[in-house]
GROMACS .gro file of C-alpha atoms in nm:
model
   64
    1MET     CA    1   4.124  -4.554   1.294
    2PRO     CA    2   4.345  -4.213   1.353
    3TYR     CA    3   4.701  -4.239   1.257
    4ASP     CA    4   4.946  -3.984   1.431
    5GLY     CA    5   5.227  -4.074   1.221
    6PRO     CA    6   5.387  -3.851   0.953
    7ALA     CA    7   5.188  -3.829   0.629
    8GLU     CA    8   5.367  -3.882   0.303
    9SER     CA    9   5.119  -3.669   0.117
   10THR     CA   10   4.767  -3.516   0.177
   11PHE     CA   11   4.484  -3.452  -0.057
   12GLN     CA   12   4.186  -3.247  -0.041
   13ILE     CA   13   3.883  -3.335  -0.277
   14LYS     CA   14   3.531  -3.218  -0.310
   15ALA     CA   15   3.292  -3.495  -0.258
   16ARG     CA   16   2.910  -3.572  -0.309
   17PRO     CA   17   2.707  -3.852  -0.164
   18LEU     CA   18   2.636  -4.142  -0.397
   19GLY     CA   19   2.255  -4.050  -0.410
   20GLU     CA   20   2.346  -3.738  -0.583
   21LEU     CA   21   2.557  -3.879  -0.836
   22LEU     CA   22   2.344  -4.179  -0.944
   23ASP     CA   23   1.966  -4.164  -1.064
   24SER     CA   24   1.702  -4.403  -0.913
   25ALA     CA   25   1.759  -4.645  -1.197
   26GLU     CA   26   2.124  -4.658  -1.142
   27ILE     CA   27   2.090  -4.694  -0.764
   28GLY     CA   28   1.813  -4.973  -0.828
   29SER     CA   29   2.020  -5.169  -1.056
   30ALA     CA   30   2.352  -5.167  -0.848
   31ARG     CA   31   2.481  -5.520  -0.777
   32VAL     CA   32   2.785  -5.433  -0.583
   33ILE     CA   33   2.878  -5.125  -0.365
   34LYS     CA   34   3.236  -5.090  -0.299
   35ILE     CA   35   3.349  -4.852  -0.021
   36ASP     CA   36   3.723  -4.775   0.013
   37VAL     CA   37   3.763  -4.458   0.187
   38GLU     CA   38   4.060  -4.519   0.447
   39GLY     CA   39   3.863  -4.473   0.783
   40ALA     CA   40   3.565  -4.265   0.672
   41GLU     CA   41   3.338  -4.563   0.620
   42GLY     CA   42   3.098  -4.464   0.897
   43SER     CA   43   3.035  -4.113   0.714
   44VAL     CA   44   2.970  -4.299   0.372
   45VAL     CA   45   2.727  -4.533   0.518
   46ARG     CA   46   2.536  -4.259   0.698
   47GLY     CA   47   2.537  -4.050   0.368
   48MET     CA   48   2.408  -4.357   0.184
   49ALA     CA   49   2.092  -4.413   0.438
   50PRO     CA   50   1.852  -4.202   0.225
   51MET     CA   51   1.901  -4.444  -0.063
   52LEU     CA   52   1.923  -4.789   0.118
   53ASP     CA   53   1.540  -4.861   0.050
   54LYS     CA   54   1.604  -4.825  -0.330
   55LEU     CA   55   1.874  -5.095  -0.349
   56ARG     CA   56   1.785  -5.422  -0.499
   57PRO     CA   57   1.730  -5.718  -0.257
   58ASP     CA   58   2.037  -5.898  -0.351
   59VAL     CA   59   2.282  -5.601  -0.355
   60GLU     CA   60   2.639  -5.718  -0.227
   61SER     CA   61   2.718  -5.465   0.028
   62PRO     CA   62   2.798  -5.466   0.403
   63LEU     CA   63   2.491  -5.223   0.444
   64ARG     CA   64   2.239  -5.509   0.454
   0.00000   0.00000   0.00000
């Protein structure tokens, strides 16, 4: 949700999709996926789309 008030601080960081950080075995064994990105959840979920079919059936995530 956009916030128009003053920011106490800002940060810029480099980021990569989760599917580029984890190998297939790590993706397939994940039990929980926690997303905390302060309003950018939609972008994160779209970036995870290519790996959704690799997740285990009982993964705890709002993606399923």
